[in-house]
CSV table of C-alpha atoms in Angstrom, one decimal:
chain,number,residue,atom,x,y,z
A,1,UNK,CA,0.0,0.0,0.0
A,2,UNK,CA,2.9,2.4,0.7
A,3,UNK,CA,3.9,2.1,-2.9
A,4,UNK,CA,0.6,3.5,-4.0
A,5,UNK,CA,-0.6,5.8,-1.2
A,6,UNK,CA,1.4,8.2,0.9
A,7,UNK,CA,0.3,10.2,4.0
A,8,UNK,CA,0.8,13.9,4.3
A,9,UNK,CA,3.4,13.3,7.0
A,10,UNK,CA,5.4,10.9,4.9
A,11,UNK,CA,5.3,13.3,1.9
A,12,UNK,CA,6.4,16.2,4.1
A,13,UNK,CA,9.3,14.1,5.4
A,14,UNK,CA,10.3,13.0,1.9
A,15,UNK,CA,10.3,16.6,0.7
A,16,UNK,CA,12.5,17.6,3.6
A,17,UNK,CA,14.9,14.8,2.9
A,18,UNK,CA,14.7,15.0,-0.9
A,19,UNK,CA,13.6,11.5,-1.4
A,20,UNK,CA,11.5,8.7,0.1
A,21,UNK,CA,13.3,6.0,2.1
A,22,UNK,CA,12.0,3.4,-0.4
A,23,UNK,CA,12.0,5.6,-3.5
A,24,UNK,CA,13.8,8.2,-5.5
A,25,UNK,CA,13.9,12.0,-5.6
A,26,UNK,CA,10.4,13.5,-5.1
A,27,UNK,CA,8.4,15.3,-7.8
A,28,UNK,CA,4.9,16.5,-6.8
A,29,UNK,CA,2.1,17.2,-9.3
A,30,UNK,CA,-1.1,19.2,-8.5
A,31,UNK,CA,-3.9,17.9,-10.8
A,32,UNK,CA,-6.8,20.1,-9.8
A,33,UNK,CA,-9.7,19.5,-12.2
A,34,UNK,CA,-13.4,19.0,-12.0
A,35,UNK,CA,-16.1,18.7,-14.5
A,36,UNK,CA,-17.8,22.0,-13.6
A,37,UNK,CA,-14.4,23.9,-13.2
A,38,UNK,CA,-11.8,22.3,-15.4
A,39,UNK,CA,-9.3,25.1,-15.0
A,40,UNK,CA,-7.8,24.4,-11.6
A,41,UNK,CA,-5.0,26.9,-11.9
A,42,UNK,CA,-6.7,29.7,-9.8
A,43,UNK,CA,-7.1,27.3,-6.9
A,44,UNK,CA,-3.5,26.0,-7.4
A,45,UNK,CA,-2.2,29.6,-7.3
A,46,UNK,CA,-4.2,30.3,-4.1
A,47,UNK,CA,-2.3,27.5,-2.4
A,48,UNK,CA,-0.4,24.3,-3.2
A,49,UNK,CA,2.2,22.0,-1.8
A,50,UNK,CA,5.6,23.8,-2.0
A,51,UNK,CA,7.3,23.0,-5.3
A,52,UNK,CA,4.3,21.2,-6.8
A,53,UNK,CA,3.9,21.6,-10.6
A,54,UNK,CA,0.4,22.4,-11.9
A,55,UNK,CA,-0.9,19.8,-14.4
A,56,UNK,CA,-3.7,20.8,-16.8
A,57,UNK,CA,-5.7,17.6,-17.1
A,58,UNK,CA,-7.5,18.7,-20.3
A,59,UNK,CA,-4.3,19.5,-22.1
A,60,UNK,CA,-1.5,17.6,-20.5
A,61,UNK,CA,-3.3,14.3,-19.7
A,62,UNK,CA,-5.7,14.2,-22.7
A,63,UNK,CA,-5.9,14.7,-26.4
A,64,UNK,CA,-8.7,16.4,-28.4
A,65,UNK,CA,-10.2,14.7,-31.4
A,66,UNK,CA,-13.4,13.5,-32.9
A,67,UNK,CA,-16.3,12.7,-30.5
A,68,UNK,CA,-16.0,9.1,-31.5
A,69,UNK,CA,-12.7,9.0,-29.6
A,70,UNK,CA,-14.3,10.2,-26.3
A,71,UNK,CA,-14.0,13.4,-24.3
A,72,UNK,CA,-10.5,12.6,-22.8
A,73,UNK,CA,-8.6,10.3,-25.3
A,74,UNK,CA,-5.1,9.5,-24.3
A,75,UNK,CA,-2.5,12.1,-25.5
A,76,UNK,CA,0.2,11.1,-27.9
A,77,UNK,CA,3.0,9.6,-25.8
A,78,UNK,CA,5.4,12.1,-27.1
A,79,UNK,CA,3.2,15.0,-25.8
A,80,UNK,CA,3.0,13.3,-22.4
A,81,UNK,CA,6.7,12.8,-22.3
A,82,UNK,CA,7.3,16.5,-23.1
A,83,UNK,CA,4.9,17.5,-20.3
A,84,UNK,CA,6.6,15.1,-17.8
A,85,UNK,CA,10.0,16.5,-18.7
A,86,UNK,CA,8.6,20.0,-18.3
A,87,UNK,CA,7.5,19.0,-14.8
A,88,UNK,CA,11.1,18.0,-14.1
A,89,UNK,CA,10.6,14.2,-13.9
A,90,UNK,CA,13.8,12.2,-14.3
A,91,UNK,CA,14.1,8.4,-14.6
A,92,UNK,CA,14.1,7.0,-11.1
A,93,UNK,CA,12.0,9.8,-9.5
A,94,UNK,CA,9.1,9.1,-7.2
A,95,UNK,CA,6.1,11.1,-8.4
A,96,UNK,CA,3.4,12.1,-6.0
A,97,UNK,CA,0.1,13.4,-7.3
A,98,UNK,CA,-2.9,15.0,-5.6
A,99,UNK,CA,-5.9,17.2,-6.2
A,100,UNK,CA,-8.7,18.7,-4.1
A,101,UNK,CA,-11.3,16.2,-5.1
A,102,UNK,CA,-10.5,13.0,-3.1
A,103,UNK,CA,-7.9,12.1,-5.8
A,104,UNK,CA,-10.7,11.6,-8.4
A,105,UNK,CA,-8.8,13.8,-10.8
A,106,UNK,CA,-5.2,13.1,-9.9
A,107,UNK,CA,-5.7,9.4,-10.3
A,108,UNK,CA,-5.8,10.0,-14.0
A,109,UNK,CA,-2.1,11.2,-13.7
A,110,UNK,CA,-1.3,8.2,-11.6
A,111,UNK,CA,-2.7,5.7,-14.1
A,112,UNK,CA,-1.5,7.5,-17.2
A,113,UNK,CA,2.1,7.9,-16.0
A,114,UNK,CA,2.1,4.3,-14.8
A,115,UNK,CA,0.7,3.2,-18.2
A,116,UNK,CA,3.5,5.2,-19.8
A,117,UNK,CA,6.2,3.4,-17.8
A,118,UNK,CA,6.9,5.6,-14.8
A,119,UNK,CA,7.5,2.9,-12.2
A,120,UNK,CA,6.9,4.8,-8.9
A,121,UNK,CA,3.8,7.0,-8.9
A,122,UNK,CA,1.9,7.5,-5.7
A,123,UNK,CA,-1.2,9.4,-4.5
A,124,UNK,CA,-1.4,11.7,-1.5
A,125,UNK,CA,-4.1,9.9,0.5
A,126,UNK,CA,-6.7,12.4,1.5
A,127,UNK,CA,-5.5,14.7,-1.2
A,128,UNK,CA,-5.0,18.5,-0.6
A,129,UNK,CA,-7.4,18.4,2.4
A,130,UNK,CA,-5.0,16.0,4.2
A,131,UNK,CA,-2.1,18.3,3.6
A,132,UNK,CA,-3.9,21.4,4.9
A,133,UNK,CA,-5.4,19.6,7.9
A,134,UNK,CA,-1.9,18.5,8.9
A,135,UNK,CA,-0.9,22.2,9.0
A,136,UNK,CA,2.0,21.9,6.6
A,137,UNK,CA,3.4,24.8,4.6
A,138,UNK,CA,1.7,25.9,1.4
A,139,UNK,CA,3.0,27.9,-1.5
A,140,UNK,CA,1.1,30.5,-3.5
A,141,UNK,CA,1.5,31.7,-7.0
A,142,UNK,CA,3.3,29.5,-9.5
A,143,UNK,CA,6.1,27.1,-8.3
A,144,UNK,CA,9.6,27.7,-9.7
A,145,UNK,CA,10.2,26.1,-13.1
A,146,UNK,CA,12.2,23.0,-12.6
A,147,UNK,CA,15.2,21.8,-14.6
A,148,UNK,CA,13.8,19.8,-17.5
A,149,UNK,CA,13.7,16.1,-16.8
A,150,UNK,CA,15.0,13.2,-18.9
A,151,UNK,CA,12.2,10.7,-18.5
A,152,UNK,CA,11.5,8.4,-21.5
A,153,UNK,CA,7.9,7.2,-21.8
A,154,UNK,CA,6.2,4.4,-23.8
A,155,UNK,CA,2.6,3.3,-23.5
A,156,UNK,CA,1.7,-0.3,-22.5
A,157,UNK,CA,3.1,-0.8,-19.1
A,158,UNK,CA,-0.4,-1.5,-17.7
A,159,UNK,CA,-3.2,-3.5,-19.2
A,160,UNK,CA,-6.0,-1.5,-20.9
A,161,UNK,CA,-9.0,-2.0,-23.1
A,162,UNK,CA,-9.6,-0.6,-26.5
A,163,UNK,CA,-13.1,0.1,-27.8
A,164,UNK,CA,-13.2,-3.0,-30.0
A,165,UNK,CA,-12.4,-5.3,-27.0
A,166,UNK,CA,-14.9,-4.0,-24.5
A,167,UNK,CA,-18.0,-5.8,-25.6
A,168,UNK,CA,-16.4,-9.2,-25.6
A,169,UNK,CA,-14.7,-8.4,-22.3
A,170,UNK,CA,-18.1,-7.6,-20.7
A,171,UNK,CA,-19.4,-11.0,-21.9
A,172,UNK,CA,-16.5,-13.0,-20.5
A,173,UNK,CA,-15.1,-11.0,-17.5
A,174,UNK,CA,-16.1,-8.4,-14.9
A,175,UNK,CA,-16.5,-4.9,-16.3
A,176,UNK,CA,-17.2,-2.2,-13.7
A,177,UNK,CA,-18.9,1.2,-14.3
A,178,UNK,CA,-17.4,3.8,-12.0
A,179,UNK,CA,-20.0,6.5,-12.6
A,180,UNK,CA,-22.8,7.5,-10.3
A,181,UNK,CA,-25.6,4.9,-10.1
A,182,UNK,CA,-28.2,7.2,-11.7
A,183,UNK,CA,-26.0,7.6,-14.8
A,184,UNK,CA,-25.5,3.9,-15.0
A,185,UNK,CA,-29.2,3.3,-14.9
A,186,UNK,CA,-29.7,5.9,-17.6
A,187,UNK,CA,-32.0,8.1,-15.5
A,188,UNK,CA,-29.8,11.2,-16.2
A,189,UNK,CA,-27.0,11.9,-18.7
A,190,UNK,CA,-25.7,15.4,-18.5
A,191,UNK,CA,-22.9,15.2,-21.0
A,192,UNK,CA,-22.8,12.3,-23.4
A,193,UNK,CA,-25.2,11.6,-26.3
A,194,UNK,CA,-26.9,8.5,-24.9
A,195,UNK,CA,-27.9,7.4,-21.4
A,196,UNK,CA,-27.3,4.0,-19.9
A,197,UNK,CA,-24.4,1.6,-19.6
A,198,UNK,CA,-22.4,-0.9,-21.6
A,199,UNK,CA,-24.4,-4.2,-21.6
A,200,UNK,CA,-23.0,-6.5,-19.0
A,201,UNK,CA,-21.3,-3.9,-16.9
A,202,UNK,CA,-21.8,-3.8,-13.2
A,203,UNK,CA,-22.5,-0.5,-11.3
A,204,UNK,CA,-19.7,0.3,-8.9
A,205,UNK,CA,-19.5,4.1,-8.2
A,206,UNK,CA,-15.9,5.0,-7.4
A,207,UNK,CA,-17.0,7.4,-4.7
A,208,UNK,CA,-17.6,4.3,-2.5
A,209,UNK,CA,-13.9,3.5,-2.4
A,210,UNK,CA,-13.1,6.4,0.0
A,211,UNK,CA,-14.2,7.4,3.4
A,212,UNK,CA,-15.7,10.7,4.6
A,213,UNK,CA,-12.2,12.2,4.7
A,214,UNK,CA,-11.5,11.2,1.2
A,215,UNK,CA,-9.0,8.5,2.1
A,216,UNK,CA,-9.1,5.1,0.5
A,217,UNK,CA,-10.6,2.3,2.5
A,218,UNK,CA,-8.3,-0.4,3.6
A,219,UNK,CA,-7.2,-3.1,1.1
A,220,UNK,CA,-9.2,-5.7,2.9
A,221,UNK,CA,-12.4,-3.5,2.8
A,222,UNK,CA,-11.8,-2.8,-0.9
A,223,UNK,CA,-11.2,-6.5,-1.6
A,224,UNK,CA,-14.5,-7.4,0.1
A,225,UNK,CA,-16.3,-4.8,-1.9
A,226,UNK,CA,-15.0,-5.9,-5.2
A,227,UNK,CA,-15.6,-9.6,-4.4
A,228,UNK,CA,-19.2,-8.8,-3.7
A,229,UNK,CA,-19.4,-7.3,-7.2
A,230,UNK,CA,-18.1,-10.5,-8.7
A,231,UNK,CA,-14.3,-10.1,-8.7
A,232,UNK,CA,-12.3,-13.3,-8.0
A,233,UNK,CA,-8.7,-13.6,-7.0
A,234,UNK,CA,-6.4,-13.4,-9.9
A,235,UNK,CA,-9.1,-11.9,-12.1
A,236,UNK,CA,-8.4,-9.0,-14.5
A,237,UNK,CA,-11.2,-6.5,-14.0
A,238,UNK,CA,-12.2,-3.9,-16.6
A,239,UNK,CA,-13.3,-0.4,-15.6
A,240,UNK,CA,-14.7,2.6,-17.3
A,241,UNK,CA,-16.4,5.9,-16.3
A,242,UNK,CA,-17.7,8.9,-18.2
A,243,UNK,CA,-14.5,9.9,-20.0
A,244,UNK,CA,-11.6,7.9,-18.5
A,245,UNK,CA,-10.8,10.1,-15.5
A,246,UNK,CA,-12.6,8.6,-12.5
A,247,UNK,CA,-12.0,5.1,-14.0
A,248,UNK,CA,-8.4,5.6,-13.0
A,249,UNK,CA,-9.6,6.2,-9.4
A,250,UNK,CA,-11.4,2.9,-9.5
A,251,UNK,CA,-8.1,1.4,-10.9
A,252,UNK,CA,-6.3,2.6,-7.8
A,253,UNK,CA,-8.8,1.0,-5.6
A,254,UNK,CA,-8.7,-2.3,-7.5
A,255,UNK,CA,-4.9,-2.3,-7.4
A,256,UNK,CA,-5.0,-1.7,-3.6
A,257,UNK,CA,-7.4,-4.6,-3.3
A,258,UNK,CA,-5.0,-6.9,-5.2
A,259,UNK,CA,-6.7,-7.1,-8.5
A,260,UNK,CA,-5.4,-6.3,-12.0
A,261,UNK,CA,-7.5,-3.5,-13.5
A,262,UNK,CA,-7.8,-2.9,-17.2
A,263,UNK,CA,-8.9,0.7,-17.8
A,264,UNK,CA,-11.1,1.5,-20.9
A,265,UNK,CA,-9.7,5.1,-21.5
A,266,UNK,CA,-12.5,6.1,-24.0
A,267,UNK,CA,-15.1,5.1,-21.5
A,268,UNK,CA,-18.8,5.9,-21.8
A,269,UNK,CA,-18.1,9.1,-23.8
A,270,UNK,CA,-16.6,7.0,-26.6
A,271,UNK,CA,-19.0,4.1,-26.4
A,272,UNK,CA,-22.1,6.3,-26.5
A,273,UNK,CA,-20.8,8.2,-29.5
A,274,UNK,CA,-20.9,5.0,-31.6
A,275,UNK,CA,-24.6,4.5,-32.5
A,276,UNK,CA,-23.9,1.0,-33.8
A,277,UNK,CA,-23.0,-0.1,-30.2
A,278,UNK,CA,-25.7,-1.3,-27.9
A,279,UNK,CA,-26.8,0.5,-24.7
A,280,UNK,CA,-28.5,-1.0,-21.6
A,281,UNK,CA,-30.7,1.1,-19.2
A,282,UNK,CA,-32.0,0.2,-15.8
A,283,UNK,CA,-30.3,-1.4,-12.8
A,284,UNK,CA,-29.5,-4.7,-14.4
A,285,UNK,CA,-26.3,-5.4,-16.3
A,286,UNK,CA,-28.4,-6.7,-19.3
Protein backbone atom coordinates (compact mmCIF):
# COMPACT_ATOMS: atom_id res chain seq x y z
CA UNK A 1 0.00 0.00 0.00
CA UNK A 2 2.90 2.39 0.75
CA UNK A 3 3.94 2.10 -2.90
CA UNK A 4 0.58 3.53 -4.02
CA UNK A 5 -0.55 5.84 -1.24
CA UNK A 6 1.43 8.23 0.94
CA UNK A 7 0.34 10.19 3.98
CA UNK A 8 0.81 13.93 4.29
CA UNK A 9 3.41 13.34 7.02
CA UNK A 10 5.38 10.90 4.88
CA UNK A 11 5.33 13.31 1.93
CA UNK A 12 6.45 16.23 4.08
CA UNK A 13 9.32 14.15 5.45
CA UNK A 14 10.31 13.04 1.94
CA UNK A 15 10.28 16.61 0.67
CA UNK A 16 12.51 17.65 3.57
CA UNK A 17 14.90 14.76 2.91
CA UNK A 18 14.71 15.05 -0.87
CA UNK A 19 13.56 11.45 -1.36
CA UNK A 20 11.46 8.67 0.12
CA UNK A 21 13.30 5.96 2.08
CA UNK A 22 11.97 3.38 -0.40
CA UNK A 23 11.99 5.59 -3.49
CA UNK A 24 13.80 8.21 -5.49
CA UNK A 25 13.86 12.02 -5.58
CA UNK A 26 10.39 13.50 -5.11
CA UNK A 27 8.37 15.28 -7.78
CA UNK A 28 4.91 16.53 -6.79
CA UNK A 29 2.10 17.20 -9.28
CA UNK A 30 -1.06 19.19 -8.52
CA UNK A 31 -3.86 17.91 -10.77
CA UNK A 32 -6.83 20.08 -9.83
CA UNK A 33 -9.68 19.54 -12.24
CA UNK A 34 -13.40 19.00 -11.97
CA UNK A 35 -16.15 18.74 -14.52
CA UNK A 36 -17.78 22.04 -13.55
CA UNK A 37 -14.44 23.88 -13.17
CA UNK A 38 -11.85 22.29 -15.44
CA UNK A 39 -9.27 25.07 -15.02
CA UNK A 40 -7.75 24.41 -11.61
CA UNK A 41 -4.95 26.94 -11.91
CA UNK A 42 -6.67 29.69 -9.84
CA UNK A 43 -7.08 27.27 -6.92
CA UNK A 44 -3.52 26.03 -7.41
CA UNK A 45 -2.18 29.57 -7.28
CA UNK A 46 -4.20 30.27 -4.14
CA UNK A 47 -2.28 27.51 -2.35
CA UNK A 48 -0.43 24.31 -3.17
CA UNK A 49 2.24 21.99 -1.78
CA UNK A 50 5.60 23.79 -2.05
CA UNK A 51 7.28 22.96 -5.34
CA UNK A 52 4.26 21.16 -6.81
CA UNK A 53 3.90 21.62 -10.57
CA UNK A 54 0.43 22.36 -11.90
CA UNK A 55 -0.91 19.77 -14.36
CA UNK A 56 -3.66 20.78 -16.78
CA UNK A 57 -5.68 17.59 -17.12
CA UNK A 58 -7.53 18.68 -20.25
CA UNK A 59 -4.32 19.55 -22.09
CA UNK A 60 -1.50 17.58 -20.46
CA UNK A 61 -3.33 14.32 -19.74
CA UNK A 62 -5.72 14.16 -22.70
CA UNK A 63 -5.87 14.74 -26.43
CA UNK A 64 -8.66 16.40 -28.38
CA UNK A 65 -10.15 14.74 -31.41
CA UNK A 66 -13.42 13.49 -32.85
CA UNK A 67 -16.32 12.75 -30.51
CA UNK A 68 -16.00 9.09 -31.46
CA UNK A 69 -12.68 9.03 -29.56
CA UNK A 70 -14.32 10.19 -26.31
CA UNK A 71 -13.96 13.37 -24.29
CA UNK A 72 -10.51 12.58 -22.85
CA UNK A 73 -8.64 10.29 -25.25
CA UNK A 74 -5.06 9.53 -24.32
CA UNK A 75 -2.54 12.13 -25.46
CA UNK A 76 0.20 11.06 -27.87
CA UNK A 77 2.97 9.57 -25.75
CA UNK A 78 5.41 12.15 -27.14
CA UNK A 79 3.19 14.95 -25.80
CA UNK A 80 2.96 13.31 -22.38
CA UNK A 81 6.73 12.81 -22.34
CA UNK A 82 7.29 16.48 -23.14
CA UNK A 83 4.93 17.46 -20.32
CA UNK A 84 6.60 15.07 -17.84
CA UNK A 85 10.00 16.50 -18.70
CA UNK A 86 8.60 20.01 -18.27
CA UNK A 87 7.50 19.00 -14.79
CA UNK A 88 11.10 18.01 -14.08
CA UNK A 89 10.63 14.24 -13.93
CA UNK A 90 13.79 12.18 -14.33
CA UNK A 91 14.12 8.42 -14.65
CA UNK A 92 14.05 6.96 -11.14
CA UNK A 93 12.03 9.78 -9.55
CA UNK A 94 9.12 9.11 -7.20
CA UNK A 95 6.13 11.09 -8.44
CA UNK A 96 3.37 12.07 -5.99
CA UNK A 97 0.06 13.36 -7.35
CA UNK A 98 -2.87 15.02 -5.59
CA UNK A 99 -5.91 17.21 -6.21
CA UNK A 100 -8.70 18.74 -4.14
CA UNK A 101 -11.33 16.16 -5.13
CA UNK A 102 -10.45 13.03 -3.12
CA UNK A 103 -7.93 12.10 -5.85
CA UNK A 104 -10.74 11.58 -8.36
CA UNK A 105 -8.81 13.75 -10.85
CA UNK A 106 -5.19 13.11 -9.87
CA UNK A 107 -5.74 9.37 -10.29
CA UNK A 108 -5.75 10.05 -14.04
CA UNK A 109 -2.13 11.20 -13.73
CA UNK A 110 -1.32 8.18 -11.56
CA UNK A 111 -2.71 5.71 -14.11
CA UNK A 112 -1.47 7.49 -17.23
CA UNK A 113 2.10 7.89 -15.96
CA UNK A 114 2.14 4.26 -14.80
CA UNK A 115 0.72 3.19 -18.17
CA UNK A 116 3.52 5.16 -19.84
CA UNK A 117 6.22 3.39 -17.81
CA UNK A 118 6.87 5.58 -14.77
CA UNK A 119 7.50 2.90 -12.18
CA UNK A 120 6.92 4.81 -8.93
CA UNK A 121 3.81 7.01 -8.89
CA UNK A 122 1.89 7.55 -5.66
CA UNK A 123 -1.18 9.44 -4.50
CA UNK A 124 -1.39 11.69 -1.46
CA UNK A 125 -4.08 9.86 0.50
CA UNK A 126 -6.74 12.37 1.50
CA UNK A 127 -5.45 14.75 -1.20
CA UNK A 128 -5.05 18.50 -0.59
CA UNK A 129 -7.35 18.38 2.43
CA UNK A 130 -4.99 15.98 4.21
CA UNK A 131 -2.06 18.34 3.64
CA UNK A 132 -3.89 21.42 4.92
CA UNK A 133 -5.38 19.62 7.92
CA UNK A 134 -1.87 18.50 8.88
CA UNK A 135 -0.87 22.17 9.02
CA UNK A 136 2.04 21.90 6.61
CA UNK A 137 3.37 24.84 4.62
CA UNK A 138 1.66 25.92 1.44
CA UNK A 139 3.00 27.92 -1.48
CA UNK A 140 1.05 30.52 -3.46
CA UNK A 141 1.47 31.67 -7.04
CA UNK A 142 3.34 29.46 -9.48
CA UNK A 143 6.08 27.12 -8.32
CA UNK A 144 9.58 27.68 -9.66
CA UNK A 145 10.16 26.14 -13.09
CA UNK A 146 12.23 22.98 -12.57
CA UNK A 147 15.22 21.84 -14.57
CA UNK A 148 13.79 19.82 -17.48
CA UNK A 149 13.69 16.11 -16.79
CA UNK A 150 15.02 13.23 -18.86
CA UNK A 151 12.23 10.66 -18.49
CA UNK A 152 11.50 8.42 -21.50
CA UNK A 153 7.92 7.17 -21.82
CA UNK A 154 6.22 4.40 -23.79
CA UNK A 155 2.61 3.27 -23.48
CA UNK A 156 1.66 -0.27 -22.53
CA UNK A 157 3.14 -0.81 -19.06
CA UNK A 158 -0.35 -1.50 -17.66
CA UNK A 159 -3.18 -3.50 -19.23
CA UNK A 160 -5.97 -1.51 -20.88
CA UNK A 161 -9.04 -1.99 -23.06
CA UNK A 162 -9.64 -0.63 -26.54
CA UNK A 163 -13.14 0.11 -27.82
CA UNK A 164 -13.23 -3.01 -29.97
CA UNK A 165 -12.37 -5.26 -27.01
CA UNK A 166 -14.90 -3.98 -24.49
CA UNK A 167 -18.03 -5.82 -25.61
CA UNK A 168 -16.38 -9.24 -25.56
CA UNK A 169 -14.68 -8.44 -22.26
CA UNK A 170 -18.06 -7.62 -20.68
CA UNK A 171 -19.37 -10.97 -21.93
CA UNK A 172 -16.55 -13.04 -20.46
CA UNK A 173 -15.13 -11.03 -17.52
CA UNK A 174 -16.07 -8.40 -14.94
CA UNK A 175 -16.55 -4.87 -16.27
CA UNK A 176 -17.22 -2.16 -13.67
CA UNK A 177 -18.93 1.17 -14.34
CA UNK A 178 -17.41 3.79 -12.01
CA UNK A 179 -20.03 6.50 -12.63
CA UNK A 180 -22.83 7.51 -10.29
CA UNK A 181 -25.58 4.91 -10.13
CA UNK A 182 -28.22 7.16 -11.72
CA UNK A 183 -26.04 7.63 -14.78
CA UNK A 184 -25.46 3.87 -14.97
CA UNK A 185 -29.22 3.29 -14.88
CA UNK A 186 -29.73 5.90 -17.60
CA UNK A 187 -31.96 8.13 -15.49
CA UNK A 188 -29.77 11.16 -16.22
CA UNK A 189 -27.03 11.89 -18.74
CA UNK A 190 -25.74 15.45 -18.47
CA UNK A 191 -22.90 15.23 -20.99
CA UNK A 192 -22.78 12.30 -23.37
CA UNK A 193 -25.18 11.63 -26.29
CA UNK A 194 -26.86 8.50 -24.93
CA UNK A 195 -27.88 7.45 -21.43
CA UNK A 196 -27.33 4.04 -19.87
CA UNK A 197 -24.41 1.65 -19.60
CA UNK A 198 -22.40 -0.89 -21.57
CA UNK A 199 -24.36 -4.17 -21.62
CA UNK A 200 -22.95 -6.55 -19.05
CA UNK A 201 -21.27 -3.86 -16.93
CA UNK A 202 -21.81 -3.77 -13.16
CA UNK A 203 -22.52 -0.51 -11.33
CA UNK A 204 -19.66 0.32 -8.94
CA UNK A 205 -19.52 4.06 -8.16
CA UNK A 206 -15.93 4.97 -7.39
CA UNK A 207 -17.04 7.41 -4.68
CA UNK A 208 -17.65 4.34 -2.49
CA UNK A 209 -13.92 3.54 -2.44
CA UNK A 210 -13.09 6.36 -0.02
CA UNK A 211 -14.22 7.36 3.45
CA UNK A 212 -15.71 10.66 4.63
CA UNK A 213 -12.22 12.20 4.75
CA UNK A 214 -11.47 11.22 1.16
CA UNK A 215 -9.01 8.50 2.13
CA UNK A 216 -9.13 5.10 0.48
CA UNK A 217 -10.64 2.28 2.48
CA UNK A 218 -8.26 -0.45 3.60
CA UNK A 219 -7.17 -3.07 1.07
CA UNK A 220 -9.22 -5.70 2.93
CA UNK A 221 -12.35 -3.55 2.82
CA UNK A 222 -11.84 -2.80 -0.87
CA UNK A 223 -11.22 -6.47 -1.62
CA UNK A 224 -14.48 -7.39 0.11
CA UNK A 225 -16.33 -4.76 -1.89
CA UNK A 226 -15.04 -5.95 -5.25
CA UNK A 227 -15.60 -9.60 -4.37
CA UNK A 228 -19.24 -8.78 -3.67
CA UNK A 229 -19.39 -7.26 -7.16
CA UNK A 230 -18.06 -10.48 -8.68
CA UNK A 231 -14.27 -10.09 -8.69
CA UNK A 232 -12.31 -13.25 -8.01
CA UNK A 233 -8.69 -13.65 -6.97
CA UNK A 234 -6.35 -13.38 -9.95
CA UNK A 235 -9.06 -11.91 -12.15
CA UNK A 236 -8.40 -9.03 -14.53
CA UNK A 237 -11.20 -6.52 -13.96
CA UNK A 238 -12.19 -3.92 -16.55
CA UNK A 239 -13.32 -0.44 -15.56
CA UNK A 240 -14.74 2.61 -17.28
CA UNK A 241 -16.42 5.87 -16.28
CA UNK A 242 -17.68 8.90 -18.18
CA UNK A 243 -14.50 9.92 -19.99
CA UNK A 244 -11.64 7.91 -18.48
CA UNK A 245 -10.85 10.15 -15.49
CA UNK A 246 -12.56 8.57 -12.48
CA UNK A 247 -12.04 5.11 -14.01
CA UNK A 248 -8.42 5.64 -12.99
CA UNK A 249 -9.58 6.21 -9.39
CA UNK A 250 -11.36 2.86 -9.54
CA UNK A 251 -8.14 1.36 -10.92
CA UNK A 252 -6.28 2.63 -7.85
CA UNK A 253 -8.83 0.97 -5.56
CA UNK A 254 -8.68 -2.29 -7.51
CA UNK A 255 -4.89 -2.29 -7.36
CA UNK A 256 -4.97 -1.69 -3.61
CA UNK A 257 -7.39 -4.61 -3.33
CA UNK A 258 -5.01 -6.92 -5.17
CA UNK A 259 -6.74 -7.09 -8.55
CA UNK A 260 -5.38 -6.26 -12.00
CA UNK A 261 -7.48 -3.45 -13.49
CA UNK A 262 -7.85 -2.85 -17.20
CA UNK A 263 -8.93 0.74 -17.84
CA UNK A 264 -11.06 1.55 -20.90
CA UNK A 265 -9.75 5.10 -21.54
CA UNK A 266 -12.49 6.08 -23.99
CA UNK A 267 -15.15 5.06 -21.45
CA UNK A 268 -18.83 5.93 -21.84
CA UNK A 269 -18.09 9.11 -23.80
CA UNK A 270 -16.55 7.00 -26.58
CA UNK A 271 -18.99 4.09 -26.43
CA UNK A 272 -22.09 6.32 -26.49
CA UNK A 273 -20.79 8.22 -29.53
CA UNK A 274 -20.89 5.02 -31.59
CA UNK A 275 -24.58 4.53 -32.47
CA UNK A 276 -23.89 1.02 -33.76
CA UNK A 277 -22.98 -0.13 -30.22
CA UNK A 278 -25.74 -1.32 -27.87
CA UNK A 279 -26.82 0.50 -24.71
CA UNK A 280 -28.52 -0.95 -21.64
CA UNK A 281 -30.66 1.06 -19.23
CA UNK A 282 -32.04 0.22 -15.81
CA UNK A 283 -30.34 -1.36 -12.78
CA UNK A 284 -29.55 -4.74 -14.36
CA UNK A 285 -26.31 -5.38 -16.31
CA UNK A 286 -28.35 -6.71 -19.26
